[in-house]
Amino acid sequence: MSIETARLLRWISDEEPEVTLLCASSNRTYPRSSTPVRLPGCISEADYALVPEMLACGAPKVLIDLESCNCRATEAPVESDPSEKPQQSPVNQVEASGSDAEQANGGRPADEGQPNDATGMAHENRQAGSLKDLAAQRTQSWRGLLGDKVLIFEGEEPRFRKAEVILAAAAPLSRRALFGLGSESNLPVDPSLSADERLLNALEVLGVAPERADKFAPAPEAAALQANGCTACGVCVAACPTGSLTLTTTTASGHDVTVLEHNRTTCVGAGECIRLCPESALSLSNPLSWTEVAQGEVALTSLHTAKCKRCNATYPDDGEELCPTCRRKMQDPFGYWLPPGFERNSNG
């Protein structure tokens, strides 16, 4: 679900309203004492960090309106097979003989087993029910994580003095923002970060321990990386879209030690590091908990390294002055060869 999160949180930070969150499908009205905020989709599809961020930005409570959810799951259209014969027009279908119609229907009468309006309505109701159930599960998860700051809306529709519904995708400017007295940089959270970072930052502002997220929140996106056989080539560092992998070299007792570190908080589990590693040194271990993600940077592996005298590349220290690539070039200056990963894949 894509919304202008920064603008919405800026408005909440300035106004500090008690927010009532509702789905895009809701068509009910709300009393003037509430502040309804309509999402562009279903509550079940909202970013999990959104409600904690609302509370972190000053909303005293967030109420969830589950009763008015009428959202239906979207289904991809079924593409027709070009090899199939074109369907008959409704007129031709009526003129078709009864035997032909029965044969096309597997030997059953023409009207048997065909979908009708009641069947289609039942299917839509199942879709709506499934999304509403998911929205209820997400609400219970928020309530378990955040306590009585998240409630279920149970108000009645007013006859007069109805509240204006705020669109989450186009939140209004607050009075402070109109006079240039507020900016996104003053927010206690940063909605531009990864989903894991956003949730952890909001929980820190609210004073909620990551261990509570282990019990109630969905699993984090961060990958549980482990390294075996790393050569400090740096391919994974360059491949990571969020810069969550770093290689740091320090000198100890006359030897260079290179450490591959993984920032679990900024990792989004893209998997490019695993896919592109020429040595297949990276793999996944057991899924991470929120407590482990909150630890931030962890060392995956460390190795003694040296700097190549010719190309200045870092390589595992084996007592030679040149890296393996430069040594091979010295032995066969006019030859060529495939990287280790390509050689292994071609043999397999």
GROMACS .gro file of C-alpha atoms in nm:
model
  348
    1MET     CA    1   0.000   0.000   0.000
    2SER     CA    2   0.156   0.329  -0.112
    3ILE     CA    3   0.055   0.649   0.069
    4GLU     CA    4   0.220   0.981   0.148
    5THR     CA    5   0.331   0.854   0.488
    6ALA     CA    6   0.557   1.149   0.570
    7ARG     CA    7   0.282   1.405   0.506
    8LEU     CA    8   0.028   1.203   0.704
    9LEU     CA    9   0.265   1.167   1.000
   10ARG     CA   10   0.353   1.536   0.982
   11TRP     CA   11  -0.016   1.622   1.009
   12ILE     CA   12  -0.062   1.381   1.303
   13SER     CA   13   0.244   1.524   1.475
   14ASP     CA   14   0.105   1.878   1.451
   15GLU     CA   15  -0.261   1.804   1.528
   16GLU     CA   16  -0.224   1.504   1.765
   17PRO     CA   17  -0.569   1.363   1.683
   18GLU     CA   18  -0.726   1.042   1.807
   19VAL     CA   19  -0.724   0.861   1.473
   20THR     CA   20  -0.996   0.624   1.352
   21LEU     CA   21  -0.849   0.408   1.076
   22LEU     CA   22  -1.085   0.276   0.809
   23CYS     CA   23  -1.065   0.085   0.481
   24ALA     CA   24  -1.114   0.238   0.139
   25SER     CA   25  -1.436   0.037   0.106
   26SER     CA   26  -1.598   0.193   0.414
   27ASN     CA   27  -1.904   0.405   0.336
   28ARG     CA   28  -2.016   0.490   0.689
   29THR     CA   29  -2.010   0.829   0.859
   30TYR     CA   30  -1.843   0.926   1.187
   31PRO     CA   31  -1.918   1.171   1.468
   32ARG     CA   32  -1.736   1.504   1.479
   33SER     CA   33  -1.557   1.391   1.795
   34SER     CA   34  -1.353   1.138   1.592
   35THR     CA   35  -1.089   1.185   1.322
   36PRO     CA   36  -1.148   0.921   1.054
   37VAL     CA   37  -0.853   0.847   0.822
   38ARG     CA   38  -0.932   0.646   0.510
   39LEU     CA   39  -0.659   0.417   0.374
   40PRO     CA   40  -0.623   0.367  -0.004
   41GLY     CA   41  -0.683  -0.007   0.045
   42CYS     CA   42  -0.776  -0.256   0.313
   43ILE     CA   43  -0.649  -0.237   0.670
   44SER     CA   44  -0.510  -0.587   0.618
   45GLU     CA   45  -0.278  -0.446   0.347
   46ALA     CA   46  -0.153  -0.144   0.544
   47ASP     CA   47   0.214  -0.116   0.637
   48TYR     CA   48   0.251  -0.280   0.977
   49ALA     CA   49   0.469   0.008   1.099
   50LEU     CA   50   0.201   0.269   1.018
   51VAL     CA   51  -0.002   0.239   1.341
   52PRO     CA   52   0.306   0.240   1.570
   53GLU     CA   53   0.435   0.542   1.376
   54MET     CA   54   0.103   0.725   1.424
   55LEU     CA   55   0.128   0.671   1.798
   56ALA     CA   56   0.496   0.768   1.802
   57CYS     CA   57   0.410   1.095   1.624
   58GLY     CA   58   0.157   1.201   1.887
   59ALA     CA   59  -0.175   1.027   1.826
   60PRO     CA   60  -0.301   0.939   2.177
   61LYS     CA   61  -0.494   0.638   2.043
   62VAL     CA   62  -0.567   0.466   1.713
   63LEU     CA   63  -0.911   0.314   1.666
   64ILE     CA   64  -0.963   0.050   1.394
   65ASP     CA   65  -1.303   0.030   1.223
   66LEU     CA   66  -1.335  -0.336   1.128
   67GLU     CA   67  -1.713  -0.346   1.101
   68SER     CA   68  -1.725  -0.122   0.792
   69CYS     CA   69  -1.463  -0.324   0.597
   70ASN     CA   70  -1.615  -0.439   0.268
   71CYS     CA   71  -1.287  -0.492   0.084
   72ARG     CA   72  -1.259  -0.769  -0.173
   73ALA     CA   73  -0.940  -0.942  -0.287
   74THR     CA   74  -0.835  -0.850  -0.637
   75GLU     CA   75  -0.785  -1.137  -0.877
   76ALA     CA   76  -0.565  -1.133  -1.188
   77PRO     CA   77  -0.768  -1.159  -1.511
   78VAL     CA   78  -0.750  -1.497  -1.683
   79GLU     CA   79  -0.597  -1.466  -2.028
   80SER     CA   80  -0.772  -1.654  -2.304
   81ASP     CA   81  -0.590  -1.919  -2.503
   82PRO     CA   82  -0.539  -1.804  -2.865
   83SER     CA   83  -0.584  -2.165  -2.979
   84GLU     CA   84  -0.935  -2.183  -2.838
   85LYS     CA   85  -1.230  -2.128  -3.070
   86PRO     CA   86  -1.405  -1.792  -3.034
   87GLN     CA   87  -1.711  -1.800  -2.816
   88GLN     CA   88  -2.050  -1.786  -2.980
   89SER     CA   89  -2.255  -1.473  -2.956
   90PRO     CA   90  -2.552  -1.485  -2.716
   91VAL     CA   91  -2.785  -1.514  -3.014
   92ASN     CA   92  -2.605  -1.815  -3.160
   93GLN     CA   93  -2.590  -1.979  -2.818
   94VAL     CA   94  -2.968  -1.962  -2.792
   95GLU     CA   95  -3.010  -2.109  -3.139
   96ALA     CA   96  -2.774  -2.403  -3.067
   97SER     CA   97  -2.942  -2.742  -3.039
   98GLY     CA   98  -2.997  -2.896  -2.700
   99SER     CA   99  -2.772  -3.193  -2.778
  100ASP     CA  100  -2.482  -2.964  -2.877
  101ALA     CA  101  -2.525  -2.762  -2.562
  102GLU     CA  102  -2.526  -3.077  -2.350
  103GLN     CA  103  -2.213  -3.207  -2.522
  104ALA     CA  104  -2.032  -2.879  -2.453
  105ASN     CA  105  -2.136  -2.909  -2.090
  106GLY     CA  106  -1.991  -3.258  -2.043
  107GLY     CA  107  -2.314  -3.445  -2.117
  108ARG     CA  108  -2.512  -3.258  -1.851
  109PRO     CA  109  -2.811  -3.036  -1.921
  110ALA     CA  110  -2.711  -2.694  -2.052
  111ASP     CA  111  -2.801  -2.510  -1.731
  112GLU     CA  112  -2.636  -2.760  -1.495
  113GLY     CA  113  -2.305  -2.666  -1.329
  114GLN     CA  114  -2.303  -2.316  -1.481
  115PRO     CA  115  -2.227  -2.021  -1.251
  116ASN     CA  116  -2.521  -1.801  -1.163
  117ASP     CA  117  -2.566  -1.471  -0.986
  118ALA     CA  118  -2.601  -1.641  -0.647
  119THR     CA  119  -2.273  -1.830  -0.696
  120GLY     CA  120  -2.088  -1.515  -0.796
  121MET     CA  121  -2.228  -1.326  -0.498
  122ALA     CA  122  -2.119  -1.606  -0.263
  123HIS     CA  123  -1.767  -1.593  -0.411
  124GLU     CA  124  -1.749  -1.216  -0.353
  125ASN     CA  125  -1.871  -1.261   0.003
  126ARG     CA  126  -1.596  -1.517   0.069
  127GLN     CA  127  -1.339  -1.271  -0.065
  128ALA     CA  128  -1.474  -0.993   0.153
  129GLY     CA  129  -1.481  -1.223   0.453
  130SER     CA  130  -1.123  -1.333   0.403
  131LEU     CA  131  -0.990  -0.975   0.390
  132LYS     CA  132  -1.200  -0.875   0.688
  133ASP     CA  133  -1.061  -1.169   0.883
  134LEU     CA  134  -0.707  -1.067   0.789
  135ALA     CA  135  -0.780  -0.710   0.898
  136ALA     CA  136  -0.907  -0.844   1.232
  137GLN     CA  137  -0.591  -1.052   1.276
  138ARG     CA  138  -0.370  -0.750   1.202
  139THR     CA  139  -0.568  -0.540   1.448
  140GLN     CA  140  -0.526  -0.801   1.720
  141SER     CA  141  -0.154  -0.807   1.645
  142TRP     CA  142  -0.133  -0.429   1.688
  143ARG     CA  143  -0.332  -0.450   2.010
  144GLY     CA  144  -0.104  -0.719   2.149
  145LEU     CA  145   0.204  -0.517   2.059
  146LEU     CA  146   0.084  -0.172   2.163
  147GLY     CA  147  -0.173  -0.245   2.434
  148ASP     CA  148  -0.471  -0.017   2.498
  149LYS     CA  149  -0.339   0.250   2.262
  150VAL     CA  150  -0.506   0.053   1.982
  151LEU     CA  151  -0.881  -0.003   2.013
  152ILE     CA  152  -1.164  -0.131   1.794
  153PHE     CA  153  -1.405   0.144   1.687
  154GLU     CA  154  -1.758   0.077   1.810
  155GLY     CA  155  -1.931   0.413   1.761
  156GLU     CA  156  -2.264   0.473   1.592
  157GLU     CA  157  -2.328   0.674   1.278
  158PRO     CA  158  -2.441   1.028   1.361
  159ARG     CA  159  -2.747   1.193   1.211
  160PHE     CA  160  -2.595   1.539   1.234
  161ARG     CA  161  -2.250   1.697   1.269
  162LYS     CA  162  -2.060   1.434   1.071
  163ALA     CA  163  -1.682   1.431   1.070
  164GLU     CA  164  -1.481   1.499   0.756
  165VAL     CA  165  -1.293   1.188   0.644
  166ILE     CA  166  -0.919   1.244   0.595
  167LEU     CA  167  -0.757   1.064   0.301
  168ALA     CA  168  -0.431   0.898   0.406
  169ALA     CA  169  -0.301   0.937   0.051
  170ALA     CA  170  -0.362   1.314   0.060
  171ALA     CA  171  -0.344   1.430   0.419
  172PRO     CA  172  -0.418   1.801   0.473
  173LEU     CA  173  -0.157   2.054   0.573
  174SER     CA  174  -0.168   2.146   0.938
  175ARG     CA  175  -0.180   2.506   1.056
  176ARG     CA  176   0.182   2.482   1.164
  177ALA     CA  177   0.285   2.358   0.820
  178LEU     CA  178   0.096   2.642   0.650
  179PHE     CA  179   0.305   2.892   0.846
  180GLY     CA  180   0.628   2.700   0.782
  181LEU     CA  181   0.668   2.595   1.145
  182GLY     CA  182   0.707   2.221   1.087
  183SER     CA  183   0.897   1.984   0.861
  184GLU     CA  184   0.942   1.611   0.809
  185SER     CA  185   1.292   1.634   0.959
  186ASN     CA  186   1.137   1.705   1.300
  187LEU     CA  187   0.942   1.381   1.308
  188PRO     CA  188   1.046   1.128   1.573
  189VAL     CA  189   1.039   0.854   1.303
  190ASP     CA  190   1.165   0.835   0.945
  191PRO     CA  191   0.909   0.683   0.704
  192SER     CA  192   1.169   0.663   0.425
  193LEU     CA  193   1.355   0.379   0.598
  194SER     CA  194   1.303   0.006   0.547
  195ALA     CA  195   0.997  -0.161   0.699
  196ASP     CA  196   1.204  -0.322   0.977
  197GLU     CA  197   1.375   0.006   1.067
  198ARG     CA  198   1.045   0.194   1.072
  199LEU     CA  199   0.888  -0.049   1.317
  200LEU     CA  200   1.191  -0.064   1.545
  201ASN     CA  201   1.225   0.317   1.549
  202ALA     CA  202   0.858   0.361   1.635
  203LEU     CA  203   0.876   0.100   1.912
  204GLU     CA  204   1.184   0.273   2.056
  205VAL     CA  205   0.997   0.606   2.068
  206LEU     CA  206   0.703   0.434   2.238
  207GLY     CA  207   0.927   0.249   2.484
  208VAL     CA  208   0.825  -0.095   2.359
  209ALA     CA  209   1.097  -0.362   2.373
  210PRO     CA  210   1.179  -0.564   2.058
  211GLU     CA  211   1.104  -0.881   2.256
  212ARG     CA  212   0.737  -0.782   2.248
  213ALA     CA  213   0.751  -0.767   1.869
  214ASP     CA  214   0.883  -1.124   1.869
  215LYS     CA  215   0.553  -1.228   2.025
  216PHE     CA  216   0.303  -1.019   1.830
  217ALA     CA  217   0.452  -0.864   1.513
  218PRO     CA  218   0.498  -1.037   1.175
  219ALA     CA  219   0.844  -1.176   1.101
  220PRO     CA  220   1.106  -0.918   0.995
  221GLU     CA  221   1.225  -0.885   0.636
  222ALA     CA  222   1.596  -0.907   0.723
  223ALA     CA  223   1.784  -1.212   0.598
  224ALA     CA  224   1.961  -1.441   0.844
  225LEU     CA  225   2.294  -1.454   0.661
  226GLN     CA  226   2.587  -1.680   0.737
  227ALA     CA  227   2.923  -1.687   0.561
  228ASN     CA  228   3.157  -1.978   0.492
  229GLY     CA  229   3.446  -1.955   0.246
  230CYS     CA  230   3.444  -1.576   0.204
  231THR     CA  231   3.742  -1.432   0.011
  232ALA     CA  232   3.666  -1.063   0.083
  233CYS     CA  233   3.614  -0.992  -0.287
  234GLY     CA  234   3.347  -0.731  -0.212
  235VAL     CA  235   3.090  -0.846  -0.470
  236CYS     CA  236   2.817  -0.881  -0.205
  237VAL     CA  237   2.893  -0.534  -0.070
  238ALA     CA  238   2.849  -0.380  -0.413
  239ALA     CA  239   2.536  -0.587  -0.486
  240CYS     CA  240   2.340  -0.502  -0.169
  241PRO     CA  241   2.070  -0.247  -0.262
  242THR     CA  242   2.052  -0.106   0.093
  243GLY     CA  243   2.425  -0.104   0.176
  244SER     CA  244   2.371  -0.351   0.459
  245LEU     CA  245   2.701  -0.536   0.400
  246THR     CA  246   3.042  -0.384   0.467
  247LEU     CA  247   3.402  -0.501   0.454
  248THR     CA  248   3.632  -0.345   0.714
  249THR     CA  249   4.007  -0.408   0.725
  250THR     CA  250   4.218  -0.339   1.034
  251THR     CA  251   4.581  -0.417   1.117
  252ALA     CA  252   4.657  -0.631   1.421
  253SER     CA  253   4.998  -0.777   1.512
  254GLY     CA  254   5.136  -0.691   1.172
  255HIS     CA  255   4.856  -0.866   0.982
  256ASP     CA  256   4.552  -0.727   0.807
  257VAL     CA  257   4.220  -0.866   0.930
  258THR     CA  258   3.912  -0.814   0.713
  259VAL     CA  259   3.565  -0.848   0.868
  260LEU     CA  260   3.242  -0.888   0.671
  261GLU     CA  261   2.962  -0.722   0.868
  262HIS     CA  262   2.586  -0.744   0.814
  263ASN     CA  263   2.351  -0.468   0.930
  264ARG     CA  264   2.035  -0.662   1.007
  265THR     CA  265   1.833  -0.349   1.078
  266THR     CA  266   1.869  -0.203   0.727
  267CYS     CA  267   1.858  -0.538   0.542
  268VAL     CA  268   1.542  -0.598   0.337
  269GLY     CA  269   1.618  -0.959   0.241
  270ALA     CA  270   1.669  -0.885  -0.131
  271GLY     CA  271   1.905  -1.184  -0.166
  272GLU     CA  272   2.133  -1.025  -0.427
  273CYS     CA  273   2.437  -1.095  -0.209
  274ILE     CA  274   2.363  -1.470  -0.208
  275ARG     CA  275   2.282  -1.482  -0.577
  276LEU     CA  276   2.592  -1.296  -0.698
  277CYS     CA  277   2.862  -1.428  -0.462
  278PRO     CA  278   3.121  -1.593  -0.691
  279GLU     CA  279   3.228  -1.834  -0.415
  280SER     CA  280   2.875  -1.924  -0.295
  281ALA     CA  281   3.000  -1.824   0.050
  282LEU     CA  282   2.673  -1.672   0.170
  283SER     CA  283   2.365  -1.870   0.269
  284LEU     CA  284   2.059  -1.841   0.493
  285SER     CA  285   2.025  -1.979   0.843
  286ASN     CA  286   1.723  -1.985   1.074
  287PRO     CA  287   1.487  -1.683   1.045
  288LEU     CA  288   1.578  -1.382   1.257
  289SER     CA  289   1.378  -1.255   1.551
  290TRP     CA  290   1.309  -0.886   1.610
  291THR     CA  291   1.548  -0.898   1.904
  292GLU     CA  292   1.825  -1.014   1.670
  293VAL     CA  293   1.736  -0.756   1.404
  294ALA     CA  294   1.752  -0.480   1.666
  295GLN     CA  295   2.117  -0.573   1.735
  296GLY     CA  296   2.217  -0.394   1.415
  297GLU     CA  297   2.557  -0.486   1.275
  298VAL     CA  298   2.696  -0.834   1.334
  299ALA     CA  299   3.017  -0.990   1.204
  300LEU     CA  300   2.955  -1.274   0.959
  301THR     CA  301   3.318  -1.379   0.917
  302SER     CA  302   3.677  -1.255   0.951
  303LEU     CA  303   3.994  -1.357   0.770
  304HIS     CA  304   4.358  -1.258   0.738
  305THR     CA  305   4.405  -1.063   0.416
  306ALA     CA  306   4.677  -0.895   0.216
  307LYS     CA  307   4.695  -0.621  -0.047
  308CYS     CA  308   4.809  -0.722  -0.393
  309LYS     CA  309   5.133  -0.544  -0.487
  310ARG     CA  310   5.016  -0.511  -0.845
  311CYS     CA  311   4.642  -0.427  -0.844
  312ASN     CA  312   4.595  -0.334  -0.477
  313ALA     CA  313   4.304  -0.577  -0.441
  314THR     CA  314   4.232  -0.747  -0.106
  315TYR     CA  315   4.267  -1.125  -0.103
  316PRO     CA  316   4.307  -1.401   0.159
  317ASP     CA  317   4.666  -1.389   0.284
  318ASP     CA  318   4.849  -1.698   0.157
  319GLY     CA  319   5.202  -1.559   0.184
  320GLU     CA  320   5.218  -1.445  -0.180
  321GLU     CA  321   5.270  -1.083  -0.286
  322LEU     CA  322   5.019  -1.101  -0.571
  323CYS     CA  323   4.651  -1.190  -0.562
  324PRO     CA  324   4.541  -1.513  -0.740
  325THR     CA  325   4.414  -1.318  -1.041
  326CYS     CA  326   4.742  -1.132  -1.097
  327ARG     CA  327   4.941  -1.453  -1.048
  328ARG     CA  328   4.738  -1.624  -1.316
  329LYS     CA  329   4.787  -1.329  -1.551
  330MET     CA  330   5.161  -1.343  -1.490
  331GLN     CA  331   5.167  -1.714  -1.576
  332ASP     CA  332   4.944  -1.681  -1.882
  333PRO     CA  333   4.936  -1.315  -1.994
  334PHE     CA  334   4.747  -1.387  -2.319
  335GLY     CA  335   4.503  -1.643  -2.183
  336TYR     CA  336   4.153  -1.601  -2.049
  337TRP     CA  337   3.938  -1.791  -1.802
  338LEU     CA  338   3.598  -1.781  -1.642
  339PRO     CA  339   3.534  -1.668  -1.284
  340PRO     CA  340   3.493  -1.949  -1.028
  341GLY     CA  341   3.115  -1.926  -1.024
  342PHE     CA  342   3.083  -1.964  -1.400
  343GLU     CA  343   3.322  -2.257  -1.406
  344ARG     CA  344   3.129  -2.434  -1.134
  345ASN     CA  345   2.791  -2.371  -1.298
  346SER     CA  346   2.908  -2.487  -1.640
  347ASN     CA  347   3.031  -2.818  -1.496
  348GLY     CA  348   2.712  -2.870  -1.297
   0.00000   0.00000   0.00000
